[in-house]
XYZ file of C-alpha atoms in Angstrom:
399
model
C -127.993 -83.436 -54.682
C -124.602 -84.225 -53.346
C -121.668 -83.139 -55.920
C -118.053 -83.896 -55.019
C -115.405 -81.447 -56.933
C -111.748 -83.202 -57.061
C -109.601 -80.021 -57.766
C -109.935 -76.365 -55.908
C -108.953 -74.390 -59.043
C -111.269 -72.077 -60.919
C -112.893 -74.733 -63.039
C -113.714 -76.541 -59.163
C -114.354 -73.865 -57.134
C -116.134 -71.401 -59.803
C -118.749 -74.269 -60.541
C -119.097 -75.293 -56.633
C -120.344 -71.288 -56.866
C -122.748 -71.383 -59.410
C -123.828 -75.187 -58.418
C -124.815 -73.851 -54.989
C -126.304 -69.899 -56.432
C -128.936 -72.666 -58.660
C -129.926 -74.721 -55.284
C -128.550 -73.483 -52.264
C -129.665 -77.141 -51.268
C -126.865 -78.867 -52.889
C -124.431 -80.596 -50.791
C -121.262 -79.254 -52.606
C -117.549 -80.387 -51.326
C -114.473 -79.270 -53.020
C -111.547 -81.231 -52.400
C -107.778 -80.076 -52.973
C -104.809 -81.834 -52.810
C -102.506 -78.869 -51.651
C -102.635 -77.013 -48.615
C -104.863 -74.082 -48.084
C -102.987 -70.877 -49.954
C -100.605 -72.972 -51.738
C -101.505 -73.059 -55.568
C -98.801 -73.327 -58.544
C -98.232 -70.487 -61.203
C -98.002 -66.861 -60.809
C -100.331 -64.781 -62.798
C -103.376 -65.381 -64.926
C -104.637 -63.035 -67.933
C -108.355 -62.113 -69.256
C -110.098 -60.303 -71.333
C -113.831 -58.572 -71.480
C -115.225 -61.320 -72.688
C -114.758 -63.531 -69.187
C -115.487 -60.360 -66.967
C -118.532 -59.971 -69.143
C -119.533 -63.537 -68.581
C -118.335 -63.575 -64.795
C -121.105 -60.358 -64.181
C -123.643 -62.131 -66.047
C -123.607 -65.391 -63.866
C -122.350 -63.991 -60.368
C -121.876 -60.115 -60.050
C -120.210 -60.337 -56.678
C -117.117 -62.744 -57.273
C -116.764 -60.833 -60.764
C -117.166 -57.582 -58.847
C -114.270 -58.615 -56.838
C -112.367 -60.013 -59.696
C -112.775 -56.655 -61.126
C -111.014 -55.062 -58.409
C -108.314 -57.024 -57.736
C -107.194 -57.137 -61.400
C -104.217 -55.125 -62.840
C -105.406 -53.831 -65.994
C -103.199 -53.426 -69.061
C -102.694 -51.586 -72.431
C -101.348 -52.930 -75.311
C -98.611 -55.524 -76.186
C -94.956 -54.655 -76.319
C -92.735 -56.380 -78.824
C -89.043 -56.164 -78.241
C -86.564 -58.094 -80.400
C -82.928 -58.016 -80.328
C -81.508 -55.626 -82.982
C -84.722 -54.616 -83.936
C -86.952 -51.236 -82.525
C -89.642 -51.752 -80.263
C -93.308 -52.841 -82.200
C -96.614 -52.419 -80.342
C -100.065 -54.298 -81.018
C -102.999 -52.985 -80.289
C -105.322 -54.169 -77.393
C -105.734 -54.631 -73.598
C -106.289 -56.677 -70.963
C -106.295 -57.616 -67.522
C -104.505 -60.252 -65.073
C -104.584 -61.664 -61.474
C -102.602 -63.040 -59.534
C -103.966 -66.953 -59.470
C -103.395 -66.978 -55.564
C -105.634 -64.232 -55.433
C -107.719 -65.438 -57.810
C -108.823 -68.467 -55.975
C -108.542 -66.637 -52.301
C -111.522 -64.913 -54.400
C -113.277 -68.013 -55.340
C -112.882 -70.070 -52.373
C -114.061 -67.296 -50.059
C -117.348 -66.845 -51.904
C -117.853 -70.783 -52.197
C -117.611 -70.907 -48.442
C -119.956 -67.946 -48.037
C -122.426 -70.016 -50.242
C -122.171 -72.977 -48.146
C -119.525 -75.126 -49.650
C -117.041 -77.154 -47.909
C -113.824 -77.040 -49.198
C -111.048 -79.555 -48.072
C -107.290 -78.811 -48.535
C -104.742 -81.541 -48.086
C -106.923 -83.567 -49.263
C -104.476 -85.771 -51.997
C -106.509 -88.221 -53.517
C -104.711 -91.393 -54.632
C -107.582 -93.729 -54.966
C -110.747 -92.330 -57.019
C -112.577 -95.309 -55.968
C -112.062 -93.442 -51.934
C -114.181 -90.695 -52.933
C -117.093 -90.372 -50.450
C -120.605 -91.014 -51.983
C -121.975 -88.443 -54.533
C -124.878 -87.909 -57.363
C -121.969 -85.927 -59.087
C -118.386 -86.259 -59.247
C -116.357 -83.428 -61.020
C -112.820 -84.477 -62.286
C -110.963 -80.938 -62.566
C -107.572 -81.762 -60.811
C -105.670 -80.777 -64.147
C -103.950 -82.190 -67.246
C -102.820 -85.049 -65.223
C -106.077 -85.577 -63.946
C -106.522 -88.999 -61.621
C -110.062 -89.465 -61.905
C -109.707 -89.174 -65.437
C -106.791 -91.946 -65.755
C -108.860 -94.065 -63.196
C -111.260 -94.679 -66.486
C -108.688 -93.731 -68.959
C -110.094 -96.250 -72.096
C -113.532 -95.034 -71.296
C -112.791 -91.111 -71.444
C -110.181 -91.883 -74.622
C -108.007 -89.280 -73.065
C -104.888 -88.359 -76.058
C -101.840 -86.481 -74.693
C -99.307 -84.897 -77.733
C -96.369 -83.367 -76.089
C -95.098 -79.872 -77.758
C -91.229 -79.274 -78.968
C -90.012 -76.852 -77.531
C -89.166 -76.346 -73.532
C -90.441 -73.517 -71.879
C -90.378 -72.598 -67.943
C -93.046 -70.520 -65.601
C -91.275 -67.388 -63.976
C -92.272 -64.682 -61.694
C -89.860 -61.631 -61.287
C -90.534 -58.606 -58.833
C -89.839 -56.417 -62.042
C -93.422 -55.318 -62.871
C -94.160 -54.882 -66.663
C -95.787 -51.674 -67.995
C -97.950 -53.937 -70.350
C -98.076 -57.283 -71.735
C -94.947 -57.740 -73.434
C -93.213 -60.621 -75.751
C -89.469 -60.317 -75.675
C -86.769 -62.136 -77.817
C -82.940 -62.362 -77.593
C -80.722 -64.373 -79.589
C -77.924 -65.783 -78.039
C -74.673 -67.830 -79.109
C -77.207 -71.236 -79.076
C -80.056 -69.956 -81.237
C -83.514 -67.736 -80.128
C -84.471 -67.389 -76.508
C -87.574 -65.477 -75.691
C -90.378 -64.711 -72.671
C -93.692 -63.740 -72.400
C -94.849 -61.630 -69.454
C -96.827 -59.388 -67.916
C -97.651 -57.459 -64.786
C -100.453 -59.183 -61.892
C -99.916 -57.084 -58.778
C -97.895 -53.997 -58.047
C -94.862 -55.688 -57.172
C -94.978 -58.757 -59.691
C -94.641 -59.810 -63.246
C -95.389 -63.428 -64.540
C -92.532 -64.131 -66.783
C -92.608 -67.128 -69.031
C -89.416 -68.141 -71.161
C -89.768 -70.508 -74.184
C -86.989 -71.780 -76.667
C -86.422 -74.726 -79.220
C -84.784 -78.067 -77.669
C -81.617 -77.348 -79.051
C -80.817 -74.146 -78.106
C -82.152 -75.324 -74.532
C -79.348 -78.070 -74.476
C -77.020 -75.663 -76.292
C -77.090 -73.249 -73.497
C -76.590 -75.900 -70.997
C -80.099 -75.396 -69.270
C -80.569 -79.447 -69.260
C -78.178 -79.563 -67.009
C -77.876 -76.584 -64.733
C -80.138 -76.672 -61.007
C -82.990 -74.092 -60.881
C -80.845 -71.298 -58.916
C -78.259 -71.551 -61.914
C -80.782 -72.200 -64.700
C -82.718 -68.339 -63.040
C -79.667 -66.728 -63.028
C -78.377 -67.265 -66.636
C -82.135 -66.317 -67.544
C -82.342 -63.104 -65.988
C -78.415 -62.942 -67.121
C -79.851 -63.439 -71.195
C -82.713 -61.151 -70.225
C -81.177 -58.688 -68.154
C -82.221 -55.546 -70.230
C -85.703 -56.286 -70.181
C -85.598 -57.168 -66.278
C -83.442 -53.924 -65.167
C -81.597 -56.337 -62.885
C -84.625 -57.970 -61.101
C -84.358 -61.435 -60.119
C -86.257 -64.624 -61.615
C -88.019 -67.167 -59.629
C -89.512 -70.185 -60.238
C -92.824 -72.452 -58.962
C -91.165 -75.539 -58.494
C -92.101 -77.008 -61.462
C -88.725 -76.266 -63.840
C -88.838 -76.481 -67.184
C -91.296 -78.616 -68.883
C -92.820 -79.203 -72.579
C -96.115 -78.436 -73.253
C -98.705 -81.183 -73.229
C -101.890 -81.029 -75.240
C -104.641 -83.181 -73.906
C -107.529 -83.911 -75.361
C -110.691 -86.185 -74.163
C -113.046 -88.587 -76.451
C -116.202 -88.379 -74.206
C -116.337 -86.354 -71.277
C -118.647 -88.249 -68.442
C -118.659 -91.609 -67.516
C -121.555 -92.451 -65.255
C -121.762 -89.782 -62.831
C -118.412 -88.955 -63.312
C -117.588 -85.540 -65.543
C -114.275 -83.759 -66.605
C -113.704 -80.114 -66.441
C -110.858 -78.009 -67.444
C -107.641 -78.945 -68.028
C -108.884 -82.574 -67.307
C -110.995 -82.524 -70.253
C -108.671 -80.323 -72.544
C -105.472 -77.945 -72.478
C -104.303 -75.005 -74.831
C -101.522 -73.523 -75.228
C -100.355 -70.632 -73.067
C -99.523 -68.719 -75.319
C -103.214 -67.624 -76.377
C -103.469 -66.939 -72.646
C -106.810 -68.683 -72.371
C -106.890 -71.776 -69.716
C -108.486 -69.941 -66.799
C -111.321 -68.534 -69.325
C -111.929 -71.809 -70.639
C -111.914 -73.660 -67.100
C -114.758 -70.974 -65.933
C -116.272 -71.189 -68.997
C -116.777 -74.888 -68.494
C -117.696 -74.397 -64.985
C -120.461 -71.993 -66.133
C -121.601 -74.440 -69.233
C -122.578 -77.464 -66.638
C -124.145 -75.225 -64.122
C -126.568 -74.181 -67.070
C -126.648 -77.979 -68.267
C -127.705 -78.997 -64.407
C -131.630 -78.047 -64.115
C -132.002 -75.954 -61.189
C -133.255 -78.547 -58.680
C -131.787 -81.656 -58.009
C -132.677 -84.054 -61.009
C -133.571 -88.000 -60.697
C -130.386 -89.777 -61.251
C -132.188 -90.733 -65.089
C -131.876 -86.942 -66.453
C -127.557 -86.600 -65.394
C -126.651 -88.387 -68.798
C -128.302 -85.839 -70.642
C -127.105 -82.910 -68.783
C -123.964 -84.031 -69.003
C -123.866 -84.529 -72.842
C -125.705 -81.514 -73.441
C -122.433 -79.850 -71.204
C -120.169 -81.682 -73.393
C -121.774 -80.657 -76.995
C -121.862 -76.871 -75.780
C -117.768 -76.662 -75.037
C -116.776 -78.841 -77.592
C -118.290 -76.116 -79.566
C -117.147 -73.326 -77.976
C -113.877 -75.248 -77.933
C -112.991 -75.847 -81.729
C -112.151 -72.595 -82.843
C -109.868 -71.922 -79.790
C -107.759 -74.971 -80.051
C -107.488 -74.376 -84.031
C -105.988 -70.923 -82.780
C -103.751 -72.494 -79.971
C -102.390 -75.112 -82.372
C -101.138 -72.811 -85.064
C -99.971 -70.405 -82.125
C -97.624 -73.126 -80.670
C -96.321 -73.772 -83.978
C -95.444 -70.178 -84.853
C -93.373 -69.898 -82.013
C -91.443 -74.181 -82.743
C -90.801 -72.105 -85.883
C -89.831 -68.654 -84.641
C -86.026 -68.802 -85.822
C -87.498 -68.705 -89.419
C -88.954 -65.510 -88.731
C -85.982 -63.410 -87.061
C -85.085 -62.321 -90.141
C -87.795 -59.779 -90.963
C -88.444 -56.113 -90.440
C -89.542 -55.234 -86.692
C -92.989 -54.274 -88.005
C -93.394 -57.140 -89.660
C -92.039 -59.352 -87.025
C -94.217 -57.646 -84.885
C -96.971 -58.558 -87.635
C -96.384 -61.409 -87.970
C -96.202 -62.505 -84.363
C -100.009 -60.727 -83.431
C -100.843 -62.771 -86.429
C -99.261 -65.817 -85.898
C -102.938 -67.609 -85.541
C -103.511 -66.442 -89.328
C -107.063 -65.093 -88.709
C -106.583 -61.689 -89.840
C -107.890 -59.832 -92.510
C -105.623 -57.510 -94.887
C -106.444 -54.709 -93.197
C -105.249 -55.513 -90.009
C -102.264 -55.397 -91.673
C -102.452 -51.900 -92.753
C -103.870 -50.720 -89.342
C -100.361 -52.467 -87.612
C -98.340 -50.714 -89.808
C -99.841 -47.445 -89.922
C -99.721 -47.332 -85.667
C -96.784 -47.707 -85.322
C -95.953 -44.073 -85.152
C -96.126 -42.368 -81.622
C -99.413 -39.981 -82.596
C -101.414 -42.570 -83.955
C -100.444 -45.295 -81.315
C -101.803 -42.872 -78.792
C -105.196 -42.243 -80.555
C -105.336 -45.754 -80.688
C -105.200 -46.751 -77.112
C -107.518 -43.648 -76.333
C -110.067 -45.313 -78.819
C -109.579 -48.719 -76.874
C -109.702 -47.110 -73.705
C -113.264 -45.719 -74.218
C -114.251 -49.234 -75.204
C -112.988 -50.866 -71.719
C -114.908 -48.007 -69.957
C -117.633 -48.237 -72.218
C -117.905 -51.966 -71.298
C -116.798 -51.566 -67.866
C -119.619 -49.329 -67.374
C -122.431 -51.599 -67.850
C -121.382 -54.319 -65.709
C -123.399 -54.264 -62.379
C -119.559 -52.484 -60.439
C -122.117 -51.635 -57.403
C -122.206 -55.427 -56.361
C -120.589 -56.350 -52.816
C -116.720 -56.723 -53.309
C -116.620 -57.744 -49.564
């Protein structure tokens, strides 16, 4: 079976991995359009639930996933004029050029080609294959190439936000807010290395244009950033990945495959970063049609129904998260309405801002607050990462 993956990100090169574990046979090709360590973003975060699924369907990229991650406590909130809050939790994050030097080293290992520099302008150029993947992101070619088939809906967010890296390095994962003389301004970052932080900075349209961001170059634009933010960044620099500031577009697909032809990833779908969930979901997609794929090559007949039995399973898995990523987006387009409150209920109502939690949630926030129980709290979570951690398969290769 010959499959063709347009995109090298995780959703492309994570399935060319588990395509070629199922049938080392497979003639597997990953084609990306930029050059060959050159990848746009800064850091990605995770929780146990990927790592658990990443051991489960190939302990040695996971295993080195594992290793390479910075690992995290708890979230920081820290509003102007108000004390510091905490949430309770942890995580982990990566570096996404690390992340896919990870990837595309154990796809080659397996046997996969992957070509960089390869732009694709014309779908219809793509050499022959049994199976084409479309994962080359929200703006995805392939996808546009049969755009009434796939029904492919793009709703653009309100507010502006921009993707920053800083060499200031984050103790945890930590929301900040400042209001300035044009309205609310406020990031979300956290650490991926030792030396870096991703830093993401968000605010309404107006106070964008009322702080004269529309119209200030990107060296400018950083500088009054870290300028606003300058307490939280101890005087560390902001950089940015080329990309300046954008709003955030939701897209969503009608039907997924199209002949051989199947989307993947952002292609098929996009949430909102701020439930910190596109690389999870891109893997997780990349896992679901590796299951949906029997493991030998299949007569050109049984591909429809692998590929809508793919579709059905993330659709699913999907619902639930883009319910969450929807009311997420709009807390924050309506974040001036809640600078008002009490830090711990900020704080509250921030972790909350999904509106999934039960009452007592709210009585365990406000009750850990306090330094003594904060700290039995993060011992309690601690156990459960090790706990966890433990019965992963850790002894696999990490190369």
């Amino acid at each position: 079976m010959r499959i063709t993956c347009v995109g090298g990100g995780p959703a492309g090169l994570y399935f060319a991995v588990l395509a070629k574990l199922a049938d080392p046979a497979r003639e597997i090709t990953v084609l990306e359009r930029n050059p060959a360590g050159v990848t746009y973003g800064w850091g990605v975060v995770f929780w146990d639930d990927l790592l658990d699924d990443l051991f489960r369907y190939d302990p040695v990229s996971a295993a080195r996933i594992w290793e390479a991650a910075f690992k995290w406590d708890e979230y920081e909130v820290r509003a102007a004029g108000k004390p510091v809050s905490f949430l309770g939790g942890y995580g982990f994050s990566l570096g996404r050029h690390r992340l896919l030097d990870i990837l595309g080293d154990r796809a080659r290992e397996l046997g996969v080609t992957v070509r960089y520099e390869d732009d694709l302008t014309d779908p219809d150029q793509l050499p022959p294959a049994d199976l084409i993947v479309a994962c080359d992101g929200a703006g995805s070619r392939v996808r546009d190439a049969a755009a009434e088939h796939f029904g492919a809906q793009v709703e653009t967010g309100r507010n502006k936000y921009i993707w920053l890296g800083t060499p200031h390095v984050f103790r945890t994962f930590t929301f900040g807010f400042e209001e300035t003389e044009a309205g609310w301004i406020w990031f979300h970052a956290y650490p991926f290395a030792d030396g870096a932080s991703t830093f993401i900075v968000e605010c309404t349209p107006e106070t964008w244009s009322g702080l004269g961001l529309d119209r200030m170059d990107p060296a400018t634009g950083n500088a009054r950033l870290a300028q606003i933010f300058a307490r939280h960044l101890d005087g560390a620099p902001l950089d940015d990945a080329g990309r300046g500031w954008l709003n955030f577009r939701r897209v969503t697909a009608e039907r997924w495959d199209h002949g051989n032809v199947v989307l993947m990833g952002d292609a098929a779908h996009t949430t909102h970063f701020a439930i910190g969930s596109g690389t999870k979901l891109a893997m997780q997609d990349a896992m679901a049609l590796a299951d949906a794929l029997p493991a030998t090559s299949p007569p050109a007949a049984l591909l429809p129904a692998a590929l809508e039995q793919y579709e059905h399973r993330r659709k699913v898995a999907l619902a639930p998260l883009q319910r969450a990523a929807r009311a997420s987006s709009a807390w924050f387009e309506r974040m001036p309405d809640y600078a008002g409150l009490p830090a711990r209920r900020f704080s509250y109502a921030l972790s909350n801002r999904r509106g999934e939690y039960p009452a007592w949630r709210y009585l365990l926030h406000m009750s850990t607050q306090g330094a003594v129980a904060r700290t039995m709290l993060r011992w309690t979570l601690s156990a459960r990462r090790w706990n966890r951690a433990r019965r992963r398969p850790l002894r696999a290769a990490v190369g």
